[in-house]
Short mmCIF file of N, CA and C in Angstrom, two decimals:
data_model
loop_
_atom_site.label_atom_id
_atom_site.label_comp_id
_atom_site.label_asym_id
_atom_site.label_seq_id
_atom_site.Cartn_x
_atom_site.Cartn_y
_atom_site.Cartn_z
N UNK A 1 92.61 94.81 149.98
CA UNK A 1 92.77 95.14 148.59
C UNK A 1 94.24 95.49 148.35
N UNK A 2 94.77 94.98 147.28
CA UNK A 2 96.13 95.32 146.86
C UNK A 2 95.99 96.09 145.56
N UNK A 3 96.54 97.28 145.50
CA UNK A 3 96.43 98.09 144.29
C UNK A 3 97.80 98.53 143.81
N UNK A 4 97.81 99.22 142.68
CA UNK A 4 99.04 99.67 142.02
C UNK A 4 99.82 98.47 141.46
N UNK A 5 99.07 97.48 140.96
CA UNK A 5 99.67 96.31 140.33
C UNK A 5 99.84 96.62 138.84
N UNK A 6 101.01 96.33 138.30
CA UNK A 6 101.26 96.58 136.87
C UNK A 6 100.27 95.78 136.02
N UNK A 7 99.87 96.37 134.90
CA UNK A 7 98.90 95.71 134.02
C UNK A 7 99.41 94.40 133.43
N UNK A 8 100.71 94.27 133.30
CA UNK A 8 101.24 93.03 132.72
C UNK A 8 101.52 91.95 133.77
N UNK A 9 101.26 92.24 135.03
CA UNK A 9 101.41 91.22 136.09
C UNK A 9 100.31 90.18 135.93
N UNK A 10 100.67 88.93 136.10
CA UNK A 10 99.71 87.84 135.91
C UNK A 10 99.09 87.41 137.23
N UNK A 11 97.98 86.71 137.12
CA UNK A 11 97.30 86.13 138.29
C UNK A 11 98.28 85.25 139.06
N UNK A 12 99.04 84.43 138.35
CA UNK A 12 99.97 83.50 138.99
C UNK A 12 101.05 84.24 139.77
N UNK A 13 101.58 85.31 139.20
CA UNK A 13 102.63 86.09 139.87
C UNK A 13 102.12 86.71 141.17
N UNK A 14 100.97 87.37 141.09
CA UNK A 14 100.42 88.06 142.26
C UNK A 14 100.00 87.04 143.32
N UNK A 15 99.35 85.97 142.90
CA UNK A 15 98.88 84.97 143.85
C UNK A 15 100.05 84.28 144.56
N UNK A 16 101.13 84.05 143.86
CA UNK A 16 102.32 83.44 144.47
C UNK A 16 102.85 84.32 145.60
N UNK A 17 102.85 85.62 145.39
CA UNK A 17 103.33 86.56 146.42
C UNK A 17 102.36 86.57 147.60
N UNK A 18 101.06 86.61 147.33
CA UNK A 18 100.04 86.64 148.38
C UNK A 18 100.13 85.39 149.25
N UNK A 19 100.38 84.24 148.65
CA UNK A 19 100.45 82.97 149.39
C UNK A 19 101.58 82.97 150.42
N UNK A 20 102.62 83.74 150.18
CA UNK A 20 103.76 83.80 151.10
C UNK A 20 103.38 84.35 152.47
N UNK A 21 102.27 85.07 152.55
CA UNK A 21 101.90 85.77 153.77
C UNK A 21 100.83 85.06 154.58
N UNK A 22 100.38 83.89 154.13
CA UNK A 22 99.43 83.13 154.93
C UNK A 22 98.30 82.53 154.13
N UNK A 23 97.53 81.69 154.82
CA UNK A 23 96.41 81.01 154.18
C UNK A 23 95.26 81.98 153.94
N UNK A 24 94.65 81.85 152.78
CA UNK A 24 93.53 82.71 152.45
C UNK A 24 92.37 81.88 151.89
N UNK A 25 91.19 82.47 151.93
CA UNK A 25 89.98 81.81 151.43
C UNK A 25 89.78 82.08 149.95
N UNK A 26 89.95 83.33 149.55
CA UNK A 26 89.71 83.74 148.17
C UNK A 26 90.77 84.71 147.71
N UNK A 27 91.08 84.64 146.42
CA UNK A 27 91.98 85.59 145.78
C UNK A 27 91.41 85.92 144.41
N UNK A 28 91.34 87.21 144.11
CA UNK A 28 90.83 87.61 142.79
C UNK A 28 91.61 88.81 142.28
N UNK A 29 92.26 88.61 141.14
CA UNK A 29 92.92 89.71 140.44
C UNK A 29 91.89 90.23 139.44
N UNK A 30 91.53 91.50 139.56
CA UNK A 30 90.51 92.08 138.69
C UNK A 30 91.04 92.16 137.26
N UNK A 31 90.27 91.60 136.31
CA UNK A 31 90.67 91.55 134.90
C UNK A 31 89.66 92.33 134.06
N UNK A 32 90.17 93.16 133.16
CA UNK A 32 89.32 93.90 132.23
C UNK A 32 88.86 92.93 131.13
N UNK A 33 87.56 92.71 131.00
CA UNK A 33 87.08 91.74 130.01
C UNK A 33 87.37 92.14 128.55
N UNK A 34 87.52 93.43 128.31
CA UNK A 34 87.80 93.88 126.94
C UNK A 34 89.25 93.67 126.54
N UNK A 35 90.17 93.97 127.46
CA UNK A 35 91.60 93.89 127.13
C UNK A 35 92.25 92.59 127.58
N UNK A 36 91.65 91.95 128.59
CA UNK A 36 92.24 90.74 129.15
C UNK A 36 93.39 91.04 130.11
N UNK A 37 93.68 92.32 130.31
CA UNK A 37 94.75 92.72 131.24
C UNK A 37 94.14 92.98 132.61
N UNK A 38 94.99 92.91 133.64
CA UNK A 38 94.47 93.18 134.97
C UNK A 38 94.16 94.67 135.12
N UNK A 39 93.28 94.98 136.03
CA UNK A 39 92.84 96.36 136.26
C UNK A 39 93.72 97.10 137.26
N UNK A 40 94.75 96.43 137.79
CA UNK A 40 95.67 97.08 138.71
C UNK A 40 95.38 96.84 140.17
N UNK A 41 94.41 95.96 140.45
CA UNK A 41 94.11 95.67 141.86
C UNK A 41 93.64 94.23 142.02
N UNK A 42 93.76 93.75 143.27
CA UNK A 42 93.35 92.39 143.61
C UNK A 42 92.70 92.40 144.98
N UNK A 43 91.86 91.40 145.22
CA UNK A 43 91.21 91.23 146.51
C UNK A 43 91.66 89.91 147.12
N UNK A 44 91.94 89.94 148.43
CA UNK A 44 92.36 88.74 149.15
C UNK A 44 91.55 88.64 150.43
N UNK A 45 90.96 87.48 150.66
CA UNK A 45 90.25 87.21 151.91
C UNK A 45 91.08 86.20 152.69
N UNK A 46 91.73 86.67 153.75
CA UNK A 46 92.54 85.77 154.57
C UNK A 46 91.68 85.01 155.55
N UNK A 47 92.13 83.81 155.93
CA UNK A 47 91.36 82.90 156.78
C UNK A 47 91.21 83.40 158.21
N UNK A 48 92.23 84.03 158.76
CA UNK A 48 92.21 84.42 160.17
C UNK A 48 92.25 85.94 160.32
N UNK A 49 91.43 86.44 161.23
CA UNK A 49 91.42 87.87 161.51
C UNK A 49 92.79 88.33 161.99
N UNK A 50 93.42 87.53 162.85
CA UNK A 50 94.74 87.92 163.38
C UNK A 50 95.75 88.07 162.25
N UNK A 51 95.66 87.21 161.25
CA UNK A 51 96.56 87.32 160.10
C UNK A 51 96.24 88.56 159.30
N UNK A 52 94.97 88.81 159.07
CA UNK A 52 94.57 89.99 158.31
C UNK A 52 95.03 91.27 158.98
N UNK A 53 94.96 91.32 160.30
CA UNK A 53 95.37 92.53 161.02
C UNK A 53 96.87 92.76 160.94
N UNK A 54 97.64 91.71 160.83
CA UNK A 54 99.09 91.84 160.78
C UNK A 54 99.65 91.88 159.36
N UNK A 55 98.82 91.57 158.39
CA UNK A 55 99.31 91.41 157.02
C UNK A 55 99.86 92.70 156.42
N UNK A 56 99.22 93.81 156.71
CA UNK A 56 99.67 95.08 156.15
C UNK A 56 101.10 95.37 156.56
N UNK A 57 101.41 95.16 157.82
CA UNK A 57 102.76 95.41 158.32
C UNK A 57 103.76 94.43 157.71
N UNK A 58 103.38 93.17 157.60
CA UNK A 58 104.27 92.14 157.07
C UNK A 58 104.58 92.37 155.59
N UNK A 59 103.63 92.91 154.85
CA UNK A 59 103.78 93.06 153.41
C UNK A 59 104.52 94.33 153.01
N UNK A 60 104.76 95.24 153.91
CA UNK A 60 105.40 96.50 153.54
C UNK A 60 106.91 96.36 153.45
N UNK A 61 107.57 96.85 152.43
CA UNK A 61 106.93 97.24 151.17
C UNK A 61 106.66 96.00 150.33
N UNK A 62 105.53 95.97 149.68
CA UNK A 62 105.17 94.86 148.80
C UNK A 62 105.51 95.25 147.38
N UNK A 63 106.42 94.52 146.78
CA UNK A 63 106.83 94.80 145.41
C UNK A 63 106.36 93.66 144.52
N UNK A 64 105.65 94.01 143.46
CA UNK A 64 105.15 93.04 142.49
C UNK A 64 105.66 93.47 141.12
N UNK A 65 106.47 92.62 140.51
CA UNK A 65 107.05 92.91 139.19
C UNK A 65 107.71 94.29 139.14
N UNK A 66 108.45 94.62 140.20
CA UNK A 66 109.21 95.86 140.24
C UNK A 66 108.44 97.10 140.64
N UNK A 67 107.16 96.96 140.90
CA UNK A 67 106.32 98.10 141.28
C UNK A 67 105.90 97.94 142.74
N UNK A 68 105.98 99.02 143.51
CA UNK A 68 105.54 98.98 144.90
C UNK A 68 104.02 99.08 144.92
N UNK A 69 103.39 98.05 145.46
CA UNK A 69 101.93 97.99 145.52
C UNK A 69 101.42 98.63 146.81
N UNK A 70 100.16 99.01 146.79
CA UNK A 70 99.49 99.61 147.94
C UNK A 70 98.57 98.57 148.56
N UNK A 71 98.56 98.50 149.89
CA UNK A 71 97.72 97.56 150.60
C UNK A 71 96.72 98.33 151.43
N UNK A 72 95.45 97.95 151.32
CA UNK A 72 94.40 98.58 152.13
C UNK A 72 93.54 97.48 152.72
N UNK A 73 93.44 97.45 154.04
CA UNK A 73 92.68 96.43 154.73
C UNK A 73 91.24 96.87 154.97
N UNK A 74 90.34 95.92 154.88
CA UNK A 74 88.95 96.14 155.25
C UNK A 74 88.55 94.97 156.14
N UNK A 75 88.42 95.21 157.42
CA UNK A 75 88.08 94.16 158.38
C UNK A 75 86.59 94.13 158.70
N UNK A 76 85.78 94.80 157.88
CA UNK A 76 84.34 94.83 158.08
C UNK A 76 83.78 93.41 158.07
N UNK A 77 83.02 93.09 159.08
CA UNK A 77 82.37 91.79 159.15
C UNK A 77 83.25 90.66 159.64
N UNK A 78 84.50 90.93 159.92
CA UNK A 78 85.39 89.88 160.42
C UNK A 78 85.30 89.83 161.93
N UNK A 79 85.41 88.63 162.47
CA UNK A 79 85.35 88.46 163.93
C UNK A 79 86.62 87.83 164.44
#
């Protein structure tokens, strides 16, 4: 999960940054259906466990549209 994303950051901007760190299966920027703005967080499912384990270190500090984002890994169910 990537959090602390500015509300005016777009799906394209965040996804472009995520792609720099490796191949992934799914990417979702949470969008508020009422406002159409992002909710400040995104989910990324990377293809390889080894990449997921190293991604937090590689992404620090992760800056999106001038804001330092927070990265939290969940390796539950990954082999």
